[in-house]
Coordinates of C-alpha atoms in Angstrom, one line a residue:
Chain A
M246 CA -130.0 -163.5 17.5
A247 CA -128.3 -164.3 14.1
Q248 CA -130.3 -164.5 11.0
R249 CA -133.1 -167.0 11.3
L250 CA -132.8 -170.4 9.7
T251 CA -135.6 -171.7 7.5
A252 CA -137.5 -174.9 8.4
G253 CA -135.7 -176.7 5.6
E254 CA -132.3 -175.6 7.0
V255 CA -133.2 -176.7 10.6
I256 CA -134.1 -180.1 9.3
K257 CA -130.8 -180.3 7.4
R258 CA -129.0 -179.4 10.7
I259 CA -130.8 -182.3 12.3
R260 CA -129.9 -184.7 9.6
D261 CA -126.3 -183.6 9.6
H262 CA -126.1 -184.0 13.3
V263 CA -127.3 -187.6 13.1
G264 CA -124.8 -188.0 10.2
A265 CA -124.1 -191.3 8.4
A266 CA -126.4 -193.2 10.7
W267 CA -129.5 -191.5 9.2
I268 CA -132.0 -194.2 8.3
S269 CA -133.6 -193.9 4.8
P270 CA -136.2 -194.4 3.5
S271 CA -138.3 -193.5 6.5
S272 CA -141.6 -192.1 7.4
E273 CA -140.0 -188.7 8.2
G274 CA -140.7 -185.5 6.2
F275 CA -142.7 -182.3 6.1
Q276 CA -146.4 -182.8 6.8
R277 CA -147.7 -179.2 6.2
G278 CA -146.4 -175.7 5.6
S279 CA -143.5 -174.3 3.7
Q280 CA -139.8 -175.4 4.2
E281 CA -138.9 -171.8 3.3
T282 CA -140.6 -170.4 6.4
E283 CA -138.2 -168.7 8.8
V284 CA -138.2 -170.5 12.1
S285 CA -139.2 -168.4 15.1
G286 CA -139.0 -171.3 17.5
I287 CA -139.6 -175.0 17.7
V288 CA -142.2 -177.1 19.6
T289 CA -141.5 -180.8 19.9
T290 CA -144.2 -183.3 20.9
W291 CA -145.3 -186.9 20.5
T292 CA -148.4 -186.1 18.4
P293 CA -149.3 -182.6 17.2
T294 CA -152.9 -182.3 18.5
L295 CA -154.8 -179.0 18.0
E296 CA -154.1 -178.3 21.7
V297 CA -150.3 -178.6 21.2
L298 CA -150.5 -176.4 18.0
S299 CA -152.4 -173.8 19.9
R300 CA -149.8 -173.7 22.7
A301 CA -147.1 -173.4 20.1
V302 CA -148.8 -170.4 18.6
S303 CA -149.0 -168.9 22.2
L304 CA -145.3 -169.3 22.5
K305 CA -144.8 -167.9 19.0
H306 CA -142.9 -171.0 17.9
N307 CA -143.8 -171.9 14.3
L308 CA -141.9 -175.2 13.6
I309 CA -143.6 -178.3 15.1
I310 CA -141.5 -181.5 15.3
S311 CA -143.5 -184.6 16.2
I312 CA -143.1 -188.4 16.4
E313 CA -146.5 -189.1 14.9
P314 CA -148.3 -187.4 11.9
P315 CA -150.8 -184.5 12.3
F316 CA -153.6 -186.2 10.3
W317 CA -153.6 -189.4 12.4
R318 CA -153.1 -192.0 9.7
E319 CA -149.9 -193.2 8.1
T320 CA -149.5 -191.5 4.8
G321 CA -146.1 -192.3 3.3
P322 CA -144.7 -195.5 1.8
V323 CA -143.1 -196.4 5.1
K324 CA -145.5 -197.6 7.9
T325 CA -144.0 -197.2 11.3
E326 CA -146.7 -199.0 13.2
V327 CA -149.4 -201.6 12.5
A328 CA -152.3 -199.8 10.9
Y329 CA -155.6 -201.0 9.5
G330 CA -155.7 -198.6 6.6
S331 CA -156.1 -195.0 5.8
P332 CA -159.5 -193.4 5.1
P333 CA -160.2 -193.1 1.4
P334 CA -159.6 -189.6 0.1
D335 CA -163.3 -188.8 -0.2
V336 CA -163.9 -189.7 3.5
L337 CA -160.8 -187.9 4.7
E338 CA -161.4 -184.7 2.7
K339 CA -165.0 -184.4 3.8
D340 CA -164.0 -184.9 7.4
V341 CA -164.7 -181.9 9.6
A342 CA -161.7 -182.3 11.9
Y343 CA -159.4 -182.8 8.9
Q344 CA -160.7 -179.6 7.2
Y345 CA -160.5 -177.7 10.5
K346 CA -157.0 -178.7 11.4
Q347 CA -155.5 -178.1 7.9
K348 CA -157.1 -174.6 7.8
W349 CA -155.9 -173.9 11.4
I350 CA -152.3 -174.8 10.6
D351 CA -152.3 -172.7 7.4
E352 CA -153.9 -169.7 9.1
H353 CA -151.2 -169.7 11.7
N354 CA -148.4 -170.3 9.2
L355 CA -147.1 -173.3 11.0
V356 CA -144.7 -175.9 9.6
L357 CA -144.9 -179.5 10.7
W358 CA -142.2 -182.1 10.3
R359 CA -142.3 -185.7 11.4
F360 CA -139.4 -187.2 13.3
N361 CA -139.9 -190.9 13.9
E362 CA -137.5 -193.8 13.1
N363 CA -134.4 -191.6 13.3
Y364 CA -135.4 -190.2 16.6
K365 CA -136.2 -193.7 18.0
A366 CA -132.8 -195.0 16.8
L367 CA -130.7 -192.3 18.5
P368 CA -127.9 -194.0 20.5
S369 CA -128.6 -191.8 23.5
K370 CA -132.2 -193.2 23.6
P371 CA -134.0 -190.0 24.7
R372 CA -137.4 -191.5 24.0
L373 CA -136.9 -194.4 26.4
N374 CA -134.8 -192.6 29.0
A375 CA -137.3 -189.7 29.3
L376 CA -140.0 -192.2 30.3
A377 CA -137.7 -194.1 32.7
D378 CA -136.8 -190.7 34.3
L379 CA -140.4 -189.8 34.8
L380 CA -141.0 -193.3 36.4
R381 CA -137.8 -192.7 38.5
W382 CA -136.4 -196.0 37.3
S383 CA -133.3 -194.8 35.5
S384 CA -130.9 -195.6 38.3
Y385 CA -132.2 -199.2 38.3
K386 CA -131.3 -199.9 34.7
D387 CA -129.6 -203.2 33.9
S388 CA -127.3 -201.9 31.2
T389 CA -126.2 -205.3 29.9
A390 CA -129.7 -206.6 29.5
T391 CA -130.9 -203.3 28.0
Q392 CA -128.1 -203.5 25.4
K393 CA -129.4 -206.9 24.4
H394 CA -132.8 -205.5 23.7
S395 CA -131.6 -202.3 22.1
G396 CA -133.1 -203.2 18.7
F397 CA -136.6 -202.8 20.2
C398 CA -135.9 -199.6 22.1
T399 CA -136.5 -201.4 25.4
G400 CA -135.0 -200.9 28.8
I401 CA -134.7 -203.5 31.5
Y402 CA -134.9 -202.3 35.1
V403 CA -134.3 -204.1 38.3
L404 CA -136.5 -202.4 40.9
P405 CA -136.8 -202.9 44.6
E406 CA -139.3 -205.7 44.9
T407 CA -142.8 -204.2 44.9
P408 CA -146.4 -205.7 44.8
L409 CA -147.9 -205.2 41.3
L410 CA -150.7 -203.0 42.6
T411 CA -148.3 -200.6 44.3
L412 CA -146.1 -200.5 41.2
A413 CA -149.1 -199.8 38.9
K414 CA -150.3 -197.0 41.1
E415 CA -146.9 -195.4 41.4
A416 CA -146.4 -195.6 37.6
A417 CA -149.9 -194.0 37.0
T418 CA -149.1 -191.2 39.5
R419 CA -145.6 -190.5 38.1
T420 CA -146.6 -190.5 34.5
G421 CA -150.0 -189.0 34.9
A422 CA -151.6 -192.0 33.1
K423 CA -155.3 -191.9 33.9
T424 CA -156.1 -195.2 32.3
L425 CA -153.2 -197.6 33.1
R426 CA -154.6 -201.1 32.5
T427 CA -152.9 -204.2 34.0
L428 CA -153.1 -207.9 33.6
G429 CA -151.8 -210.0 36.5
D430 CA -152.3 -210.8 40.1
P431 CA -152.2 -207.4 42.0
A432 CA -150.3 -209.1 44.9
A433 CA -147.6 -210.5 42.6
R434 CA -144.1 -209.4 43.7
I435 CA -142.4 -207.5 40.8
K436 CA -138.7 -206.9 40.5
R437 CA -137.4 -207.1 36.9
V438 CA -139.4 -205.0 34.4
A439 CA -139.1 -204.4 30.7
L440 CA -140.1 -200.9 29.7
L441 CA -140.9 -199.6 26.2
P442 CA -142.8 -196.6 25.0
G443 CA -145.5 -197.1 22.4
Y444 CA -147.0 -200.1 20.8
I445 CA -145.6 -203.6 21.5
T446 CA -145.6 -206.3 18.8
N447 CA -145.4 -210.1 19.0
A448 CA -141.8 -210.2 17.8
H449 CA -141.0 -207.8 20.6
M450 CA -142.8 -209.8 23.3
M451 CA -141.1 -213.0 22.0
S452 CA -137.6 -211.4 22.2
L453 CA -138.3 -210.4 25.8
I454 CA -139.7 -213.7 27.2
N455 CA -136.4 -215.5 26.5
D456 CA -135.2 -213.6 29.5
R457 CA -137.0 -215.8 32.1
D458 CA -136.1 -213.3 34.9
I459 CA -138.4 -210.6 33.5
D460 CA -141.5 -210.3 35.8
A461 CA -143.4 -207.6 34.0
V462 CA -143.7 -205.8 30.8
M463 CA -144.8 -202.1 30.7
C464 CA -145.7 -200.6 27.3
G465 CA -148.1 -198.0 25.8
E466 CA -150.5 -200.2 23.9
A467 CA -151.0 -203.7 22.5
C468 CA -153.4 -205.4 20.1
Q469 CA -155.7 -207.7 22.0
W470 CA -155.4 -210.6 19.7
E471 CA -151.6 -210.2 19.3
A472 CA -149.1 -209.2 21.9
F473 CA -151.7 -208.8 24.6
E474 CA -152.9 -212.3 24.2
Y475 CA -149.3 -213.5 24.0
A476 CA -148.6 -211.7 27.3
E477 CA -151.6 -213.3 28.9
D478 CA -150.4 -216.8 27.8
W479 CA -146.9 -215.9 29.1
I480 CA -148.4 -215.1 32.5
T481 CA -150.6 -218.2 32.5
Q482 CA -147.6 -220.3 31.7
G483 CA -145.9 -219.0 34.8
W484 CA -143.0 -217.3 33.0
G485 CA -144.1 -213.8 33.6
K486 CA -146.3 -212.0 36.2
A487 CA -147.7 -208.9 34.8
F488 CA -148.4 -206.8 31.7
M489 CA -149.1 -203.1 32.0
M490 CA -150.4 -200.7 29.4
L491 CA -149.8 -197.0 30.2
G492 CA -151.7 -195.8 27.2
V493 CA -149.7 -194.7 24.2
A494 CA -149.9 -191.0 25.0
A495 CA -148.7 -191.4 28.6
S496 CA -145.8 -193.6 27.3
E497 CA -144.8 -191.3 24.4
D498 CA -145.3 -187.8 25.8
P499 CA -142.0 -187.8 27.8
G500 CA -140.1 -188.8 24.6
G501 CA -141.9 -186.2 22.5
K502 CA -140.9 -183.5 25.0
A503 CA -137.3 -184.8 25.1
I504 CA -136.8 -184.0 21.4
A505 CA -136.5 -180.3 22.4
R506 CA -133.8 -181.1 25.0
W507 CA -131.8 -183.0 22.4
L508 CA -132.2 -180.2 19.8
Q509 CA -130.8 -177.7 22.4
T510 CA -127.5 -179.6 22.4
F511 CA -126.7 -178.6 18.9
L512 CA -129.2 -175.7 18.0
P513 CA -128.8 -173.6 21.2
D514 CA -129.8 -170.4 19.4
I515 CA -133.3 -171.5 18.4
P516 CA -135.8 -171.4 21.2
S517 CA -137.4 -174.9 21.6
A518 CA -140.0 -176.3 24.0
G519 CA -141.3 -179.8 24.5
I520 CA -145.1 -179.9 24.9
A521 CA -147.3 -182.8 26.0
D522 CA -151.1 -182.8 25.7
G523 CA -151.6 -185.7 28.1
E524 CA -154.0 -188.5 27.4
P525 CA -156.9 -188.4 25.0
Y526 CA -159.1 -190.5 27.3
N527 CA -160.9 -188.5 29.9
F528 CA -162.2 -191.2 32.2
V529 CA -162.6 -194.9 32.8
V530 CA -165.7 -196.7 33.9
A531 CA -166.0 -200.2 35.3
H532 CA -168.6 -202.8 36.0
E533 CA -169.8 -202.0 39.5
A534 CA -169.3 -205.5 40.9
M535 CA -165.8 -205.4 39.7
K536 CA -164.7 -202.1 41.1
G537 CA -162.0 -202.6 43.7
A538 CA -161.5 -206.2 42.5
A539 CA -157.9 -205.3 42.1
Chain B
M48 CA -166.8 -237.3 -2.4
R49 CA -167.1 -235.7 1.0
L50 CA -167.5 -232.3 -0.6
S51 CA -170.3 -233.3 -2.9
R52 CA -172.1 -234.9 0.0
R53 CA -171.9 -231.8 2.0
K54 CA -173.2 -229.8 -0.9
F55 CA -176.1 -232.1 -1.2
V56 CA -176.8 -231.8 2.6
H57 CA -176.5 -228.0 2.3
Q58 CA -179.0 -227.8 -0.6
A59 CA -181.4 -230.1 1.2
A60 CA -181.2 -228.0 4.3
V61 CA -182.0 -224.9 2.4
A62 CA -184.8 -226.5 0.4
N63 CA -186.6 -228.2 3.2
A64 CA -186.5 -227.9 6.9
A65 CA -187.5 -231.5 7.3
A66 CA -184.4 -232.5 5.3
L67 CA -182.4 -230.6 7.8
I68 CA -183.8 -232.4 10.8
S69 CA -183.3 -235.8 9.1
E70 CA -179.6 -234.9 8.7
K71 CA -179.1 -234.3 12.3
I72 CA -176.7 -236.7 13.9
S73 CA -177.4 -237.7 17.5
W74 CA -174.6 -237.7 20.0
A75 CA -175.9 -241.1 21.2
D76 CA -174.9 -242.8 17.9
A77 CA -171.2 -242.6 18.5
P78 CA -168.6 -240.1 19.8
L79 CA -167.9 -237.8 16.9
T80 CA -164.5 -236.5 15.9
A81 CA -163.7 -232.8 15.8
S82 CA -163.7 -232.8 12.0
Q83 CA -167.1 -234.6 12.0
I84 CA -168.5 -231.9 14.2
V85 CA -167.1 -229.2 12.0
E86 CA -168.7 -230.9 9.0
Q87 CA -172.0 -230.8 10.9
I88 CA -171.6 -227.1 11.7
K89 CA -170.9 -226.4 8.0
S90 CA -174.0 -228.3 6.8
H91 CA -176.3 -226.6 9.3
L92 CA -175.3 -223.0 8.6
G93 CA -177.9 -222.6 5.8
F94 CA -175.4 -220.9 3.5
E95 CA -172.4 -222.1 1.4
W96 CA -169.1 -222.6 3.2
N97 CA -166.3 -220.4 2.0
N98 CA -163.4 -222.8 1.4
T99 CA -160.9 -220.0 1.0
T100 CA -161.2 -218.8 4.6
Y101 CA -157.9 -218.8 6.4
R102 CA -159.6 -218.0 9.7
D103 CA -162.2 -220.8 10.1
T104 CA -159.7 -223.7 10.1
F105 CA -158.1 -226.1 12.6
K106 CA -155.4 -224.4 14.6
A107 CA -154.0 -227.1 16.9
G108 CA -154.4 -230.8 17.7
E109 CA -155.5 -233.7 15.5
P110 CA -158.9 -233.1 13.8
N111 CA -159.8 -236.8 13.9
T112 CA -159.7 -236.9 17.8
P113 CA -163.0 -238.2 19.3
V114 CA -164.6 -235.3 21.1
T115 CA -165.5 -235.5 24.8
G116 CA -167.2 -232.1 24.8
V117 CA -167.0 -228.7 23.1
A118 CA -165.8 -225.4 24.8
S119 CA -167.1 -222.4 23.0
T120 CA -165.0 -219.3 23.7
F121 CA -164.1 -215.9 22.5
M122 CA -160.4 -216.5 22.5
A123 CA -158.4 -219.7 22.9
T124 CA -155.9 -218.4 25.5
L125 CA -153.8 -220.9 27.4
D126 CA -156.0 -220.1 30.4
V127 CA -159.2 -221.0 28.4
L128 CA -157.5 -224.3 27.2
K129 CA -156.7 -225.2 30.8
R130 CA -160.2 -224.4 32.0
A131 CA -161.8 -226.4 29.1
H132 CA -159.5 -229.4 29.9
A133 CA -160.4 -229.2 33.6
A134 CA -164.1 -229.3 32.6
G135 CA -163.5 -232.4 30.5
L136 CA -164.0 -230.5 27.2
N137 CA -161.4 -231.4 24.6
F138 CA -162.6 -229.5 21.5
V139 CA -162.2 -225.8 21.8
I140 CA -164.1 -223.7 19.3
T141 CA -162.7 -220.1 19.4
H142 CA -163.8 -216.9 17.7
E143 CA -160.4 -215.2 17.9
P144 CA -156.9 -216.6 17.2
T145 CA -155.0 -219.1 19.2
F146 CA -151.5 -218.1 18.1
W147 CA -151.6 -214.3 18.6
S148 CA -152.2 -213.2 15.1
D149 CA -155.2 -213.0 12.8
P150 CA -153.9 -215.7 10.4
D151 CA -152.6 -217.8 13.4
R152 CA -149.3 -217.3 11.5
I153 CA -147.1 -220.0 12.9
A154 CA -144.1 -220.0 10.6
P155 CA -142.1 -217.2 12.3
F156 CA -143.1 -218.5 15.8
E157 CA -141.9 -222.1 15.3
N158 CA -139.0 -221.8 17.7
D159 CA -140.8 -219.6 20.2
P160 CA -140.9 -221.4 23.6
L161 CA -144.4 -220.2 24.4
Y162 CA -145.7 -221.5 21.0
K163 CA -144.1 -224.8 21.7
A164 CA -145.6 -224.9 25.2
K165 CA -149.1 -224.1 24.0
V166 CA -149.0 -226.7 21.2
S167 CA -147.7 -229.3 23.7
Y168 CA -150.5 -228.6 26.1
V169 CA -153.0 -229.2 23.4
K170 CA -151.4 -232.4 22.2
E171 CA -150.6 -233.9 25.7
N172 CA -154.3 -233.4 26.7
N173 CA -155.7 -234.8 23.5
M174 CA -157.3 -231.5 22.6
V175 CA -158.3 -229.9 19.3
V176 CA -158.7 -226.2 18.5
W177 CA -160.7 -224.8 15.6
R178 CA -161.5 -221.2 14.8
F179 CA -165.1 -220.1 14.0
H180 CA -165.1 -216.4 13.1
D181 CA -166.1 -215.4 9.5
H182 CA -169.0 -217.8 9.1
W183 CA -170.5 -217.2 12.5
H184 CA -170.4 -213.4 11.8
R185 CA -172.5 -214.2 8.7
M186 CA -175.2 -216.0 10.6
P187 CA -178.4 -214.0 10.5
P188 CA -179.1 -212.2 12.8
E189 CA -175.4 -211.4 13.3
P190 CA -174.8 -213.3 16.6
M191 CA -172.3 -210.9 18.2
R192 CA -174.6 -207.9 17.7
A193 CA -177.7 -209.9 18.7
A194 CA -176.0 -210.9 22.0
E195 CA -175.0 -207.3 22.6
I196 CA -178.4 -205.9 22.0
D197 CA -179.9 -208.4 24.4
L198 CA -177.3 -207.7 27.2
L199 CA -177.7 -203.9 26.8
G200 CA -181.5 -204.2 26.7
W201 CA -181.5 -201.8 23.7
K202 CA -183.6 -203.8 21.3
Q203 CA -186.2 -201.0 21.1
Y204 CA -183.4 -198.5 20.4
T205 CA -182.0 -200.2 17.3
D206 CA -182.3 -198.0 14.2
P207 CA -184.3 -200.0 11.7
N208 CA -182.5 -198.2 8.9
N209 CA -179.0 -198.8 10.2
P210 CA -178.2 -201.9 12.3
N211 CA -175.0 -200.2 13.4
V212 CA -176.8 -197.4 15.3
Y213 CA -178.7 -197.2 18.5
R214 CA -181.2 -194.3 19.0
I215 CA -181.5 -193.9 22.8
P216 CA -183.3 -191.4 25.0
P217 CA -180.9 -188.6 26.0
M218 CA -178.4 -189.8 28.5
P219 CA -175.1 -188.2 29.8
L220 CA -172.0 -189.8 28.2
R221 CA -170.9 -191.0 31.6
A222 CA -174.2 -192.9 32.1
V223 CA -174.0 -194.5 28.6
A224 CA -170.5 -195.7 29.2
G225 CA -171.5 -196.9 32.7
H226 CA -174.4 -198.8 31.4
I227 CA -172.3 -200.6 28.8
A228 CA -169.6 -201.5 31.4
Q229 CA -172.3 -202.8 33.7
A230 CA -174.2 -204.8 31.1
L231 CA -171.2 -206.3 29.4
K232 CA -169.2 -206.8 32.7
F233 CA -166.2 -204.6 31.7
K234 CA -163.6 -203.4 34.0
S235 CA -161.7 -201.0 31.7
V236 CA -163.9 -198.9 29.5
R237 CA -162.0 -195.8 28.4
V238 CA -163.9 -192.8 27.3
I239 CA -163.0 -189.7 25.3
G240 CA -165.4 -186.8 25.6
D241 CA -167.3 -184.6 28.1
P242 CA -168.8 -186.9 30.7
D243 CA -171.9 -184.6 30.7
L244 CA -172.4 -184.7 27.0
S245 CA -176.0 -185.5 26.2
V246 CA -176.0 -188.6 24.0
T247 CA -178.9 -189.7 21.8
S248 CA -177.2 -191.9 19.3
V249 CA -174.5 -194.5 19.6
A250 CA -172.8 -196.2 16.6
H251 CA -170.4 -199.0 16.2
C252 CA -167.1 -197.8 14.6
G253 CA -165.3 -201.1 14.2
H254 CA -161.5 -201.2 14.4
D255 CA -160.3 -198.5 12.1
L256 CA -160.0 -194.7 11.5
P257 CA -162.2 -194.7 8.3
G258 CA -165.0 -196.6 10.3
C259 CA -164.6 -194.1 13.1
M260 CA -164.9 -191.1 10.8
R261 CA -168.0 -192.5 9.2
A262 CA -169.7 -193.5 12.5
L263 CA -169.0 -190.1 14.1
S264 CA -170.5 -188.3 11.1
I265 CA -173.9 -189.9 11.9
A266 CA -173.8 -190.4 15.8
D267 CA -173.0 -188.5 19.0
A268 CA -170.9 -191.3 20.4
V269 CA -169.2 -194.4 19.0
T270 CA -168.3 -197.6 20.6
A271 CA -164.9 -198.9 19.5
I272 CA -163.1 -202.1 19.9
E273 CA -159.4 -202.5 19.1
I274 CA -158.8 -199.2 17.6
R275 CA -155.1 -198.0 17.5
E276 CA -154.6 -195.2 20.0
W277 CA -152.1 -193.1 18.0
E278 CA -154.5 -192.7 15.1
T279 CA -158.2 -193.2 16.0
A280 CA -158.1 -191.9 19.6
E281 CA -156.1 -188.9 18.5
Y282 CA -158.5 -188.2 15.7
V283 CA -161.4 -188.1 18.2
R284 CA -159.5 -185.8 20.5
D285 CA -158.9 -183.4 17.6
L286 CA -162.5 -183.7 16.4
I287 CA -163.7 -182.6 19.9
R288 CA -161.1 -179.8 20.1
S289 CA -162.4 -178.5 16.7
G290 CA -165.7 -177.9 18.3
Q291 CA -167.8 -181.0 17.6
K292 CA -169.9 -182.5 20.4
K293 CA -168.8 -186.1 20.0
A294 CA -167.4 -188.9 22.1
M295 CA -165.7 -192.3 21.8
I296 CA -166.3 -195.2 24.2
D297 CA -163.4 -197.6 23.8
L298 CA -164.4 -201.2 24.8
P299 CA -162.4 -204.4 25.5
H300 CA -162.8 -206.8 22.6
E301 CA -164.8 -209.2 24.8
G302 CA -167.8 -207.1 23.8
E303 CA -168.1 -209.9 21.2
E304 CA -168.0 -212.8 23.5
G305 CA -171.8 -212.9 24.0
G306 CA -172.0 -214.2 20.4
M307 CA -170.0 -217.3 21.4
E308 CA -172.4 -217.9 24.3
L309 CA -175.1 -218.0 21.6
F310 CA -173.0 -220.5 19.7
S311 CA -172.8 -222.8 22.7
R312 CA -176.6 -222.9 22.7
W313 CA -176.9 -223.2 18.9
L314 CA -174.6 -226.2 18.5
P315 CA -176.4 -228.7 20.7
K316 CA -179.5 -228.0 18.7
Q317 CA -177.7 -229.2 15.6
I318 CA -176.1 -232.2 17.3
P319 CA -178.4 -233.4 20.0
G320 CA -176.7 -234.8 23.1
L321 CA -173.4 -233.1 22.3
R322 CA -172.0 -231.5 25.5
V323 CA -171.2 -227.8 24.7
E324 CA -170.2 -225.3 27.3
F325 CA -169.4 -221.6 27.1
V326 CA -166.0 -220.7 28.6
S327 CA -165.9 -217.0 29.3
T328 CA -162.8 -214.9 29.1
T329 CA -164.4 -211.5 30.2
D330 CA -162.3 -208.4 30.6
R331 CA -159.2 -209.4 32.5
L332 CA -157.7 -205.9 32.7
W333 CA -157.9 -203.9 35.9
T334 CA -157.2 -200.1 36.1
V335 CA -155.6 -198.0 38.7

């Protein structure tokens, strides 16, 4: 292999590859470690959990590229998602997980860089398409409708008509989602579905419901007094049939892994691997009388 | 003039319980309007109304509408409005928003078809919606917590030094989460942590990451409502991976709805004869 690039040089290659379309300012940037570090290999992921970092060390890859930041909260001037607020410095710095993770990253000489808005905006849509591939929906894409919703990174898919319960179970199996939560009549027949990884906002829901043919929305997560309540009203009104939340991790993991495949198209000499840690939730419990209600 | 009268009523109520009773308006006198009922609520709280609240205000309908009955609910979803209407209750008092955002921010939604449909439903059926959040939370003992303690049967486990913490006999995490789901009728309680972890303290962590960090520094497990997954859930995962024996029990927001059931019992005591019913939303999500 030729002389190794530094982390700073790898990121410059990424920016050059995106070119004039690069969005700035953004939440992207180095999160920990030195840009001067020579890169032995890259791990890409949705969120760089301690488990992901540990697997990167096993692979001897020292540059971690992630969609979300390593210390959980938004830090920079650009907020990519709705957030309630960061811990004050005294709470954060005293925190045992914060101290442990910082030390662990430093001891293993890792470099962490966040890749968010510019990844989500790539015209080839690897984040969305990786999730659709996993669901085996890609061949059902309605390209014209998807183009209309491109601002929100959403895909519209026309599936063979399926009862909601079957659809939800299939989606859980295919994505590995252990806590897929659904609103809607389990017997409802679903055909046209809007799919988006991550968090859904009101503005996003509002843009979707103008398409009265959409039966269901599948996303990662929603705020209960915002888009979730809106979705419920949309179903009550009879304009939609179902709202499914995969969980953010299940919805974003495929896209986090897909960064590596995208990098390989223009950085073929640097070993890169996509790693997913699965869901943070271990199990779901339900009120006994309601079990099997679906 | 109305304001000064309310102030007088308020002072009288605080000074003398007898004065409070004498101010009670009987439903038999005449059908009250929604705004008259709100004035009665304000005067019977026992503390000063905060006029700067953006939450506890009218959200839809005409405040001067005569009230046929009150529906007390956790969230004024379209489904709740329809059930209230079917029950002959035209005044909906909701703890959470009507228009899908904390400030019920209507401006950017004005042309939204669902917004228009929801507003039309309220108007066509002569209904009124008012939010009662901040001030009800201030009522001692805090009603949402009081209802939860009662449903969980954990009164004897509340920590006298910290109302946010329960000190329970050792129970495996799975059993703690199961008890909460059972008691609060939840279908979708999601848990992070070892199911066999022995739990002796459970704290509320609120909605945010700082609250979660603080609560997990003093308790084995936290109950969370409406945390954001990419920050707070991921924090808990890393905390456990770093070697800490901790857990998070992520609840549907309806954990607070018991407090609005209490309100449905409190209000008729202030306005005798007023028909008030609790309209439950419960946890509508199912999991596969």
